């Protein structure tokens, strides 16, 4: 029978030495209970540092807030897109112009155009120019003015001729020469009117011309629109 080694004769000393190492460094751990110096240096175990109680409480609160925030974000509905706002124009509409188109156009008459329109625009709204119409006297690029008249293919009317009504003569103030200009009244009848006015006084109405010699019903009807008292 072989004799035991010197180290095996002292197990209590080995245990005491091992306990002393563990007390000196609690992070030491041995792979096997029979580890000793001949199996190499002991391996260190990684341990987390111990946090104080306040630190652990703060860490727990932070984690709880993070979880609650993520849950609220996940369950919240998607943000609705704001409706597009309609653009409102603040500029005032262009004023309208009314012009009269006469002559060689398809539909002569009044047409309405916007401010800044040209003569060509008015002719287009009047149905267009008839074939063969003479446009040499028209400036198609001219801007229109309200109330004007455009003559197409015909001579423009003389200024002041259209819609001119001669003023009525005052029977109580007109001279014989002025009365002579009236239709159907010659110099003889004009003088009789003046003489009647001188003898009888001012005319109270146009109908009193019946009392003047040479003025009958038909002539009086013509004079009614041309004289007044």
Coordinates of N, CA and C in Angstrom, one line a residue:
X1 N 0.8 -1.2 0.0 CA 0.0 0.0 0.0 C 0.9 1.2 0.0
X2 N 0.5 2.2 -1.0 CA 1.4 3.4 -1.1 C 1.1 4.4 0.0
X3 N 2.0 5.1 0.4 CA 1.8 6.1 1.5 C 1.1 7.3 0.9
X4 N 0.3 8.1 1.6 CA -0.4 9.3 1.2 C 0.6 10.4 1.1
X5 N 0.3 11.4 0.1 CA 1.1 12.5 0.0 C 1.1 13.4 1.2
X6 N 2.0 14.3 1.2 CA 2.1 15.2 2.3 C 0.9 16.1 2.4
X7 N 0.4 16.6 1.2 CA -0.7 17.5 1.2 C -2.0 16.8 1.7
X8 N -2.2 15.5 1.3 CA -3.4 14.8 1.7 C -3.4 14.6 3.2
X9 N -2.3 14.6 3.9 CA -2.2 14.4 5.3 C -2.8 15.6 6.1
X10 N -3.0 16.8 5.3 CA -3.4 18.0 6.1 C -4.6 18.6 5.4
X11 N -5.8 17.9 5.3 CA -7.0 18.5 4.7 C -7.5 19.7 5.5
X12 N -7.4 19.7 6.8 CA -7.9 20.8 7.6 C -7.2 22.1 7.3
X13 N -5.9 21.9 7.0 CA -5.1 23.1 6.7 C -5.5 23.7 5.3
X14 N -5.8 22.8 4.4 CA -6.3 23.2 3.1 C -7.6 23.9 3.1
X15 N -8.5 23.4 3.9 CA -9.8 24.0 4.0 C -9.7 25.4 4.7
X16 N -8.8 25.5 5.7 CA -8.7 26.8 6.4 C -8.1 27.8 5.5
X17 N -7.1 27.4 4.6 CA -6.5 28.3 3.7 C -7.6 28.8 2.6
X18 N -8.4 27.9 2.2 CA -9.4 28.2 1.2 C -10.4 29.2 1.8
X19 N -10.8 29.0 3.1 CA -11.8 29.9 3.7 C -11.2 31.2 3.9
X20 N -9.9 31.3 4.2 CA -9.2 32.6 4.3 C -9.2 33.3 3.0
X21 N -9.0 32.7 1.9 CA -9.1 33.3 0.6 C -10.4 33.9 0.3
X22 N -11.5 33.1 0.6 CA -12.8 33.5 0.3 C -13.2 34.7 1.1
X23 N -12.7 34.7 2.4 CA -13.0 35.9 3.2 C -12.3 37.1 2.7
X24 N -11.1 37.0 2.2 CA -10.4 38.1 1.7 C -11.0 38.6 0.4
X25 N -11.5 37.7 -0.5 CA -12.0 38.2 -1.8 C -13.3 37.3 -2.1
X26 N -14.5 37.9 -1.8 CA -15.7 37.1 -2.0 C -16.0 36.8 -3.4
X27 N -15.3 37.5 -4.4 CA -15.6 37.2 -5.8 C -15.0 36.0 -6.3
X28 N -14.2 35.3 -5.5 CA -13.5 34.1 -6.0 C -14.5 33.0 -6.0
X29 N -14.4 32.1 -7.0 CA -15.2 30.9 -7.1 C -14.3 29.8 -7.7
X30 N -14.6 28.6 -7.2 CA -13.8 27.5 -7.7 C -14.6 26.6 -8.5
X31 N -14.0 26.0 -9.6 CA -14.8 25.1 -10.4 C -15.1 23.8 -9.7
X32 N -14.3 23.3 -8.8 CA -14.6 22.1 -8.1 C -14.2 22.3 -6.7
X33 N -14.8 21.4 -5.8 CA -14.6 21.6 -4.4 C -13.2 21.2 -4.1
X34 N -12.5 20.4 -4.9 CA -11.2 19.9 -4.6 C -10.1 20.8 -5.2
X35 N -10.6 22.0 -5.7 CA -9.6 22.9 -6.3 C -8.6 23.4 -5.2
X36 N -7.4 23.4 -5.6 CA -6.4 23.9 -4.7 C -5.3 24.6 -5.5
X37 N -4.3 25.0 -4.9 CA -3.3 25.8 -5.5 C -2.7 25.1 -6.7
X38 N -2.6 23.7 -6.7 CA -2.0 23.1 -7.8 C -2.9 23.1 -9.1
X39 N -4.1 23.4 -9.0 CA -5.0 23.5 -10.2 C -5.0 24.9 -10.8
X40 N -4.2 25.7 -10.4 CA -4.1 27.1 -10.9 C -4.8 28.1 -10.1
X41 N -4.7 29.3 -10.4 CA -5.3 30.4 -9.6 C -6.8 30.3 -9.7
X42 N -7.6 30.6 -8.7 CA -9.1 30.6 -8.7 C -9.6 31.6 -9.7
X43 N -10.7 31.2 -10.3 CA -11.4 32.1 -11.3 C -12.3 33.1 -10.6
X44 N -12.4 34.4 -11.1 CA -13.2 35.4 -10.5 C -14.6 35.3 -11.1
X45 N -15.6 35.5 -10.3 CA -17.0 35.6 -10.8 C -17.4 37.1 -10.9
X46 N -18.1 37.4 -12.0 CA -18.5 38.7 -12.3 C -19.8 39.0 -11.5
X47 N -19.8 40.0 -10.7 CA -21.0 40.3 -10.0 C -21.4 41.8 -10.2
X48 N -22.7 42.0 -10.3 CA -23.2 43.4 -10.5 C -23.0 44.2 -9.3
X49 N -22.6 45.5 -9.4 CA -22.5 46.3 -8.2 C -23.8 46.5 -7.5
X50 N -23.8 46.6 -6.3 CA -25.0 46.7 -5.5 C -25.4 48.2 -5.5
X51 N -26.7 48.4 -5.9 CA -27.2 49.8 -6.0 C -27.9 50.1 -4.6
X52 N -27.9 51.4 -4.2 CA -28.6 51.7 -3.0 C -30.1 51.7 -3.3
X53 N -30.9 51.6 -2.2 CA -32.4 51.5 -2.3 C -33.0 52.6 -3.1
X54 N -32.5 53.9 -2.9 CA -33.1 55.0 -3.7 C -32.8 54.9 -5.2
X55 N -31.6 54.4 -5.5 CA -31.3 54.2 -6.9 C -32.2 53.2 -7.6
X56 N -32.4 52.1 -6.9 CA -33.3 51.0 -7.4 C -34.7 51.6 -7.6
X57 N -35.2 52.4 -6.6 CA -36.6 53.0 -6.7 C -36.7 53.9 -8.0
X58 N -35.7 54.8 -8.1 CA -35.7 55.7 -9.3 C -35.6 55.0 -10.6
X59 N -34.8 53.9 -10.7 CA -34.8 53.1 -11.9 C -36.1 52.4 -12.2
X60 N -36.8 51.9 -11.2 CA -38.1 51.3 -11.4 C -39.1 52.3 -11.9
X61 N -39.1 53.5 -11.3 CA -40.1 54.5 -11.8 C -39.8 54.9 -13.2
X62 N -38.5 55.1 -13.6 CA -38.2 55.4 -15.0 C -38.6 54.4 -16.0
X63 N -38.4 53.1 -15.6 CA -38.9 52.0 -16.5 C -40.4 52.0 -16.6
X64 N -41.1 52.2 -15.5 CA -42.6 52.2 -15.5 C -43.1 53.3 -16.4
X65 N -42.5 54.5 -16.3 CA -42.9 55.7 -17.1 C -42.7 55.4 -18.6
X66 N -41.5 54.7 -18.9 CA -41.2 54.4 -20.3 C -42.3 53.5 -20.9
X67 N -42.6 52.4 -20.1 CA -43.6 51.4 -20.6 C -44.9 52.1 -20.8
X68 N -45.4 52.9 -19.9 CA -46.7 53.6 -20.0 C -46.7 54.5 -21.2
X69 N -45.6 55.2 -21.4 CA -45.6 56.1 -22.6 C -45.6 55.4 -23.9
X70 N -44.9 54.3 -24.0 CA -44.9 53.5 -25.2 C -46.3 52.9 -25.5
X71 N -47.0 52.5 -24.4 CA -48.3 51.9 -24.6 C -49.3 53.0 -25.0
X72 N -49.2 54.2 -24.5 CA -50.1 55.2 -24.9 C -49.9 55.6 -26.3
X73 N -48.6 55.7 -26.7 CA -48.3 56.1 -28.1 C -48.8 55.0 -29.1
X74 N -48.7 53.7 -28.7 CA -49.1 52.6 -29.6 C -50.6 52.6 -29.8
X75 N -51.4 52.9 -28.7 CA -52.8 52.8 -28.8 C -53.5 54.1 -29.3
X76 N -52.7 55.2 -29.3 CA -53.3 56.5 -29.8 C -53.6 56.4 -31.3
X77 N -54.8 57.0 -31.7 CA -55.2 57.0 -33.2 C -54.3 57.9 -34.0
X78 N -54.2 57.5 -35.2 CA -53.3 58.3 -36.1 C -53.9 59.8 -36.2
X79 N -53.0 60.7 -36.3 CA -53.4 62.1 -36.4 C -54.1 62.4 -37.7
X80 N -55.3 63.0 -37.6 CA -56.0 63.3 -38.8 C -55.4 64.5 -39.6
X81 N -55.4 64.4 -40.9 CA -54.8 65.4 -41.7 C -55.8 66.6 -41.7
X82 N -55.3 67.8 -41.5 CA -56.1 69.0 -41.5 C -56.6 69.2 -42.9
X83 N -57.9 69.5 -43.0 CA -58.5 69.8 -44.4 C -57.8 71.0 -45.1
X84 N -57.7 70.8 -46.4 CA -57.1 71.9 -47.1 C -58.0 73.1 -47.1
X85 N -57.4 74.3 -46.9 CA -58.2 75.5 -46.9 C -58.4 76.1 -48.3
X86 N -59.6 76.4 -48.6 CA -59.9 77.0 -49.9 C -59.4 78.4 -50.0
X87 N -58.7 78.7 -51.1 CA -58.1 80.0 -51.3 C -59.3 81.0 -51.8
X88 N -59.3 82.1 -51.1 CA -60.3 83.1 -51.4 C -59.6 84.3 -52.0
X89 N -60.1 84.6 -53.1 CA -59.6 85.8 -53.8 C -60.1 87.1 -53.2
X90 N -59.2 88.0 -52.9 CA -59.6 89.3 -52.3 C -59.6 90.4 -53.4
X91 N -59.3 90.1 -54.6 CA -59.3 91.1 -55.6 C -60.7 91.3 -56.1
X92 N -61.1 92.6 -56.4 CA -62.4 92.9 -56.8 C -62.6 92.5 -58.3
X93 N -63.8 92.0 -58.7 CA -64.0 91.7 -60.1 C -63.9 92.9 -61.0
X94 N -63.5 92.6 -62.2 CA -63.3 93.7 -63.2 C -64.7 94.3 -63.5
X95 N -64.8 95.6 -63.6 CA -66.1 96.2 -64.0 C -66.5 95.8 -65.4
X96 N -67.8 95.8 -65.7 CA -68.3 95.4 -67.0 C -68.6 96.7 -67.8
X97 N -68.5 96.5 -69.1 CA -68.7 97.6 -70.0 C -69.8 97.2 -71.0
X98 N -70.7 98.1 -71.4 CA -71.8 97.8 -72.3 C -71.5 98.7 -73.6
X99 N -71.4 98.1 -74.7 CA -71.2 98.8 -76.0 C -72.2 98.4 -77.0
X100 N -72.5 99.2 -78.0 CA -73.4 99.0 -79.0 C -72.7 98.7 -80.3
X101 N -72.9 97.5 -80.9 CA -72.3 97.2 -82.2 C -73.3 97.2 -83.3
X102 N -73.1 98.0 -84.3 CA -74.0 98.2 -85.4 C -73.3 97.9 -86.7
X103 N -74.1 97.7 -87.8 CA -73.5 97.5 -89.1 C -73.3 96.0 -89.5
X104 N -72.2 95.7 -90.1 CA -72.1 94.4 -90.8 C -71.6 93.3 -89.8
X105 N -72.4 93.0 -88.8 CA -72.1 91.9 -87.9 C -73.3 91.0 -87.9
X106 N -73.1 89.7 -87.4 CA -74.2 88.7 -87.4 C -75.3 89.1 -86.5
X107 N -75.1 89.6 -85.3 CA -76.1 90.0 -84.4 C -75.9 91.4 -83.8
X108 N -76.2 92.4 -84.6 CA -76.0 93.8 -84.0 C -76.8 94.0 -82.7
X109 N -76.3 94.9 -81.9 CA -76.9 95.2 -80.7 C -75.9 95.4 -79.5
X110 N -76.5 95.4 -78.3 CA -75.7 95.6 -77.1 C -74.9 94.3 -76.8
X111 N -73.7 94.5 -76.4 CA -72.9 93.4 -75.9 C -72.2 93.9 -74.6
X112 N -71.9 93.0 -73.7 CA -71.3 93.3 -72.4 C -69.9 92.6 -72.4
X113 N -68.9 93.5 -72.1 CA -67.5 93.0 -72.0 C -66.9 93.4 -70.7
X114 N -65.8 92.9 -70.4 CA -65.1 93.3 -69.1 C -64.2 94.4 -69.4
X115 N -63.8 95.1 -68.4 CA -62.9 96.3 -68.5 C -61.6 95.8 -69.1
X116 N -61.1 96.6 -70.1 CA -59.9 96.2 -70.7 C -60.1 95.5 -72.0
X117 N -61.4 95.2 -72.4 CA -61.6 94.4 -73.6 C -61.4 95.3 -74.8
X118 N -61.1 94.7 -76.0 CA -60.8 95.4 -77.2 C -62.0 95.4 -78.2
X119 N -61.9 96.1 -79.3 CA -62.9 96.2 -80.3 C -63.1 94.8 -80.8
X120 N -62.1 94.0 -81.0 CA -62.2 92.7 -81.6 C -63.0 91.8 -80.7
X121 N -62.9 92.0 -79.3 CA -63.8 91.2 -78.4 C -65.3 91.5 -78.6
X122 N -65.6 92.8 -78.8 CA -67.0 93.2 -79.0 C -67.5 92.6 -80.3
X123 N -66.7 92.6 -81.4 CA -67.2 92.0 -82.6 C -67.4 90.5 -82.5
X124 N -66.6 89.9 -81.7 CA -66.8 88.4 -81.6 C -68.0 88.1 -80.8
X125 N -68.3 88.9 -79.8 CA -69.6 88.7 -79.0 C -70.8 89.1 -79.8
X126 N -70.6 89.9 -80.9 CA -71.8 90.3 -81.7 C -72.0 89.3 -82.9
X127 N -71.3 88.1 -82.8 CA -71.5 87.1 -83.8 C -70.5 87.1 -84.9
X128 N -69.5 88.0 -84.8 CA -68.5 88.0 -85.9 C -68.9 89.0 -87.0
X129 N -67.9 89.3 -87.8 CA -68.1 90.2 -89.0 C -68.6 89.4 -90.2
X130 N -69.6 90.1 -90.9 CA -70.1 89.4 -92.1 C -69.0 89.4 -93.2
X131 N -69.1 88.4 -94.1 CA -68.1 88.3 -95.2 C -68.1 89.6 -96.0
X132 N -66.9 90.1 -96.4 CA -66.8 91.3 -97.2 C -67.0 92.6 -96.6
X133 N -67.2 92.6 -95.2 CA -67.3 93.9 -94.5 C -66.0 94.6 -94.5
X134 N -66.1 95.9 -94.7 CA -64.9 96.8 -94.7 C -64.5 97.1 -93.3
X135 N -63.3 96.7 -92.9 CA -62.8 97.0 -91.5 C -61.6 97.9 -91.5
X136 N -61.4 98.6 -92.6 CA -60.3 99.5 -92.7 C -60.4 100.7 -91.7
X137 N -61.5 101.1 -91.4 CA -61.7 102.2 -90.5 C -61.8 101.8 -89.0
X138 N -61.6 100.5 -88.7 CA -61.7 100.1 -87.3 C -60.4 99.7 -86.8
X139 N -60.1 100.1 -85.6 CA -58.9 99.7 -84.9 C -59.3 98.5 -84.0
X140 N -59.0 97.3 -84.4 CA -59.5 96.2 -83.6 C -58.8 96.0 -82.3
X141 N -57.6 96.7 -82.1 CA -56.9 96.6 -80.9 C -57.2 97.7 -79.9
X142 N -58.1 98.6 -80.3 CA -58.4 99.7 -79.4 C -59.3 99.2 -78.2
X143 N -58.9 99.7 -77.0 CA -59.7 99.4 -75.8 C -61.0 100.1 -75.8
X144 N -62.1 99.4 -75.3 CA -63.4 99.9 -75.3 C -63.7 100.7 -74.1
X145 N -64.7 101.6 -74.2 CA -65.2 102.4 -73.1 C -66.7 102.2 -73.0
X146 N -67.2 102.4 -71.8 CA -68.6 102.1 -71.5 C -69.5 103.0 -72.3
X147 N -70.5 102.5 -73.0 CA -71.5 103.3 -73.6 C -71.1 103.7 -75.1
X148 N -70.0 103.2 -75.6 CA -69.7 103.7 -76.9 C -70.4 102.8 -78.0
X149 N -70.3 103.3 -79.2 CA -71.0 102.6 -80.4 C -69.9 102.3 -81.4
X150 N -69.9 101.0 -81.9 CA -69.0 100.6 -82.9 C -69.7 100.3 -84.2
X151 N -69.4 101.1 -85.2 CA -70.0 100.9 -86.6 C -69.0 100.0 -87.4
X152 N -69.6 98.9 -87.9 CA -68.8 97.9 -88.6 C -69.2 97.9 -90.1
X153 N -68.3 98.3 -91.0 CA -68.6 98.3 -92.4 C -69.5 99.4 -92.9
X154 N -69.9 100.3 -92.1 CA -70.7 101.5 -92.4 C -70.1 102.7 -91.9
X155 N -70.4 103.9 -92.5 CA -69.9 105.1 -91.9 C -70.5 105.4 -90.6
X156 N -69.7 105.8 -89.6 CA -70.2 106.1 -88.3 C -71.1 107.3 -88.3
X157 N -72.2 107.3 -87.6 CA -73.1 108.4 -87.6 C -72.4 109.7 -87.1
X158 N -72.9 110.8 -87.7 CA -72.3 112.1 -87.3 C -72.6 112.4 -85.9
X159 N -71.6 113.0 -85.2 CA -71.8 113.3 -83.8 C -73.0 114.3 -83.6
X160 N -73.8 114.0 -82.7 CA -74.9 114.9 -82.4 C -76.1 114.8 -83.2
X161 N -76.1 113.9 -84.2 CA -77.3 113.7 -85.1 C -78.3 112.8 -84.5
X162 N -77.8 111.7 -84.0 CA -78.8 110.7 -83.5 C -79.4 111.2 -82.2
X163 N -80.7 110.9 -82.1 CA -81.5 111.2 -80.8 C -81.4 112.7 -80.4
X164 N -81.3 113.6 -81.4 CA -81.3 115.0 -81.1 C -82.7 115.6 -81.4
X165 N -83.3 116.1 -80.4 CA -84.6 116.7 -80.5 C -84.5 118.2 -80.4
X166 N -85.0 119.0 -81.4 CA -84.8 120.4 -81.3 C -85.6 121.0 -80.1
X167 N -85.2 122.0 -79.4 CA -85.9 122.5 -78.3 C -87.2 123.1 -78.7
X168 N -88.2 123.1 -77.9 CA -89.5 123.6 -78.2 C -89.4 125.2 -78.1
X169 N -90.2 125.8 -79.0 CA -90.3 127.3 -79.0 C -91.3 127.7 -78.0
X170 N -91.1 128.8 -77.3 CA -92.0 129.4 -76.4 C -92.9 130.3 -77.2
X171 N -94.2 130.0 -77.2 CA -95.2 130.8 -78.0 C -95.2 132.3 -77.5
X172 N -95.0 132.5 -76.3 CA -95.1 133.8 -75.7 C -93.8 134.6 -75.8
X173 N -92.7 134.0 -76.3 CA -91.4 134.7 -76.4 C -90.8 134.6 -77.7
X174 N -91.2 133.7 -78.6 CA -90.6 133.5 -79.9 C -90.9 134.7 -80.8
X175 N -90.0 135.0 -81.6 CA -90.2 136.1 -82.6 C -90.9 135.5 -83.9
X176 N -91.3 136.4 -84.8 CA -91.9 136.0 -86.0 C -90.9 135.1 -86.8
X177 N -89.6 135.5 -86.8 CA -88.6 134.8 -87.6 C -88.5 133.4 -87.0
X178 N -88.5 133.2 -85.7 CA -88.3 131.9 -85.1 C -89.6 131.0 -85.4
X179 N -90.8 131.6 -85.3 CA -92.0 130.9 -85.6 C -92.1 130.5 -87.1
X180 N -91.4 131.2 -87.9 CA -91.4 130.9 -89.3 C -90.6 129.6 -89.6
X181 N -89.7 129.2 -88.7 CA -89.0 127.9 -88.9 C -89.8 126.7 -88.6
X182 N -91.0 126.8 -88.0 CA -91.8 125.7 -87.7 C -92.4 125.1 -89.0
X183 N -92.5 123.7 -89.1 CA -93.1 123.1 -90.3 C -94.6 123.6 -90.4
X184 N -95.0 124.0 -91.6 CA -96.3 124.4 -91.9 C -96.7 125.8 -91.6
X185 N -95.7 126.5 -91.0 CA -95.9 127.9 -90.6 C -95.0 128.8 -91.5
X186 N -95.6 129.6 -92.3 CA -94.9 130.5 -93.1 C -94.8 131.9 -92.4
X187 N -94.2 132.9 -93.1 CA -94.0 134.2 -92.5 C -95.4 134.9 -92.2
X188 N -96.4 134.6 -93.0 CA -97.7 135.2 -92.8 C -98.3 134.7 -91.5
X189 N -98.3 133.3 -91.3 CA -98.9 132.7 -90.1 C -98.1 133.1 -88.9
X190 N -96.8 133.2 -89.0 CA -95.9 133.5 -87.9 C -96.3 134.9 -87.4
X191 N -96.5 135.9 -88.4 CA -96.8 137.2 -88.0 C -98.2 137.3 -87.3
X192 N -99.1 136.5 -87.8 CA -100.5 136.4 -87.1 C -100.4 135.9 -85.7
X193 N -99.5 135.0 -85.4 CA -99.3 134.5 -84.1 C -98.8 135.6 -83.2
X194 N -97.9 136.4 -83.7 CA -97.3 137.5 -82.9 C -98.4 138.5 -82.7
X195 N -99.2 138.8 -83.7 CA -100.2 139.9 -83.5 C -101.3 139.4 -82.5
X196 N -101.7 138.1 -82.6 CA -102.7 137.6 -81.6 C -102.2 137.7 -80.2
X197 N -100.9 137.4 -80.0 CA -100.3 137.5 -78.7 C -100.3 139.0 -78.2
X198 N -100.1 139.9 -79.1 CA -100.1 141.3 -78.7 C -101.5 141.8 -78.4
X199 N -102.5 141.4 -79.1 CA -103.9 141.8 -78.8 C -104.5 141.1 -77.7
X200 N -104.4 139.8 -77.6 CA -105.1 139.0 -76.6 C -104.3 138.7 -75.3
X201 N -103.0 139.0 -75.4 CA -102.1 138.6 -74.3 C -101.4 137.3 -74.5
X202 N -100.6 136.8 -73.5 CA -99.9 135.6 -73.7 C -100.8 134.4 -73.9
X203 N -100.3 133.4 -74.6 CA -101.1 132.2 -74.8 C -101.1 131.4 -73.5
X204 N -102.3 130.9 -73.1 CA -102.4 130.1 -71.9 C -102.1 128.7 -72.1
X205 N -102.3 128.2 -73.4 CA -102.0 126.8 -73.8 C -101.8 126.8 -75.3
X206 N -101.2 125.7 -75.7 CA -100.9 125.5 -77.1 C -102.2 125.5 -77.9
X207 N -103.3 124.9 -77.3 CA -104.6 124.8 -78.0 C -105.1 126.1 -78.4
X208 N -104.7 127.2 -77.8 CA -105.2 128.6 -78.2 C -104.8 129.0 -79.6
X209 N -103.8 128.2 -80.2 CA -103.4 128.5 -81.6 C -104.6 128.3 -82.6
X210 N -105.6 127.6 -82.1 CA -106.8 127.4 -83.0 C -107.4 128.8 -83.3
X211 N -107.2 129.7 -82.4 CA -107.8 131.0 -82.6 C -107.1 131.9 -83.6
X212 N -105.9 131.4 -84.0 CA -105.1 132.2 -85.0 C -105.6 131.7 -86.4
X213 N -105.8 132.7 -87.3 CA -106.2 132.4 -88.6 C -105.2 131.7 -89.4
X214 N -105.6 130.6 -90.1 CA -104.6 129.8 -90.9 C -104.1 128.6 -90.2
X215 N -104.5 128.4 -88.9 CA -104.1 127.2 -88.2 C -105.3 126.3 -87.9
X216 N -105.3 125.2 -88.5 CA -106.4 124.2 -88.3 C -106.0 123.1 -87.4
X217 N -106.8 122.0 -87.4 CA -106.6 120.9 -86.6 C -105.3 120.1 -86.9
X218 N -105.1 119.9 -88.2 CA -103.9 119.1 -88.6 C -102.6 119.8 -88.3
X219 N -102.6 121.2 -88.6 CA -101.4 122.0 -88.4 C -101.2 122.1 -86.9
X220 N -102.2 122.2 -86.1 CA -102.1 122.3 -84.7 C -101.5 121.0 -84.1
X221 N -101.9 119.9 -84.6 CA -101.3 118.6 -84.1 C -99.8 118.5 -84.4
X222 N -99.3 119.1 -85.5 CA -97.9 119.1 -85.7 C -97.1 120.1 -84.8
X223 N -97.8 121.2 -84.5 CA -97.1 122.2 -83.7 C -97.1 121.9 -82.2
X224 N -98.0 121.0 -81.8 CA -98.1 120.6 -80.4 C -96.8 120.1 -79.8
X225 N -96.0 119.3 -80.6 CA -94.8 118.8 -80.1 C -93.6 119.7 -80.3
X226 N -93.8 120.9 -80.9 CA -92.7 121.8 -81.2 C -92.8 123.1 -80.4
X227 N -93.9 123.4 -79.8 CA -94.0 124.7 -79.0 C -94.6 124.4 -77.7
X228 N -94.4 125.4 -76.8 CA -95.0 125.4 -75.5 C -95.3 126.8 -75.0
X229 N -96.1 126.9 -73.9 CA -96.4 128.2 -73.4 C -95.6 128.5 -72.1

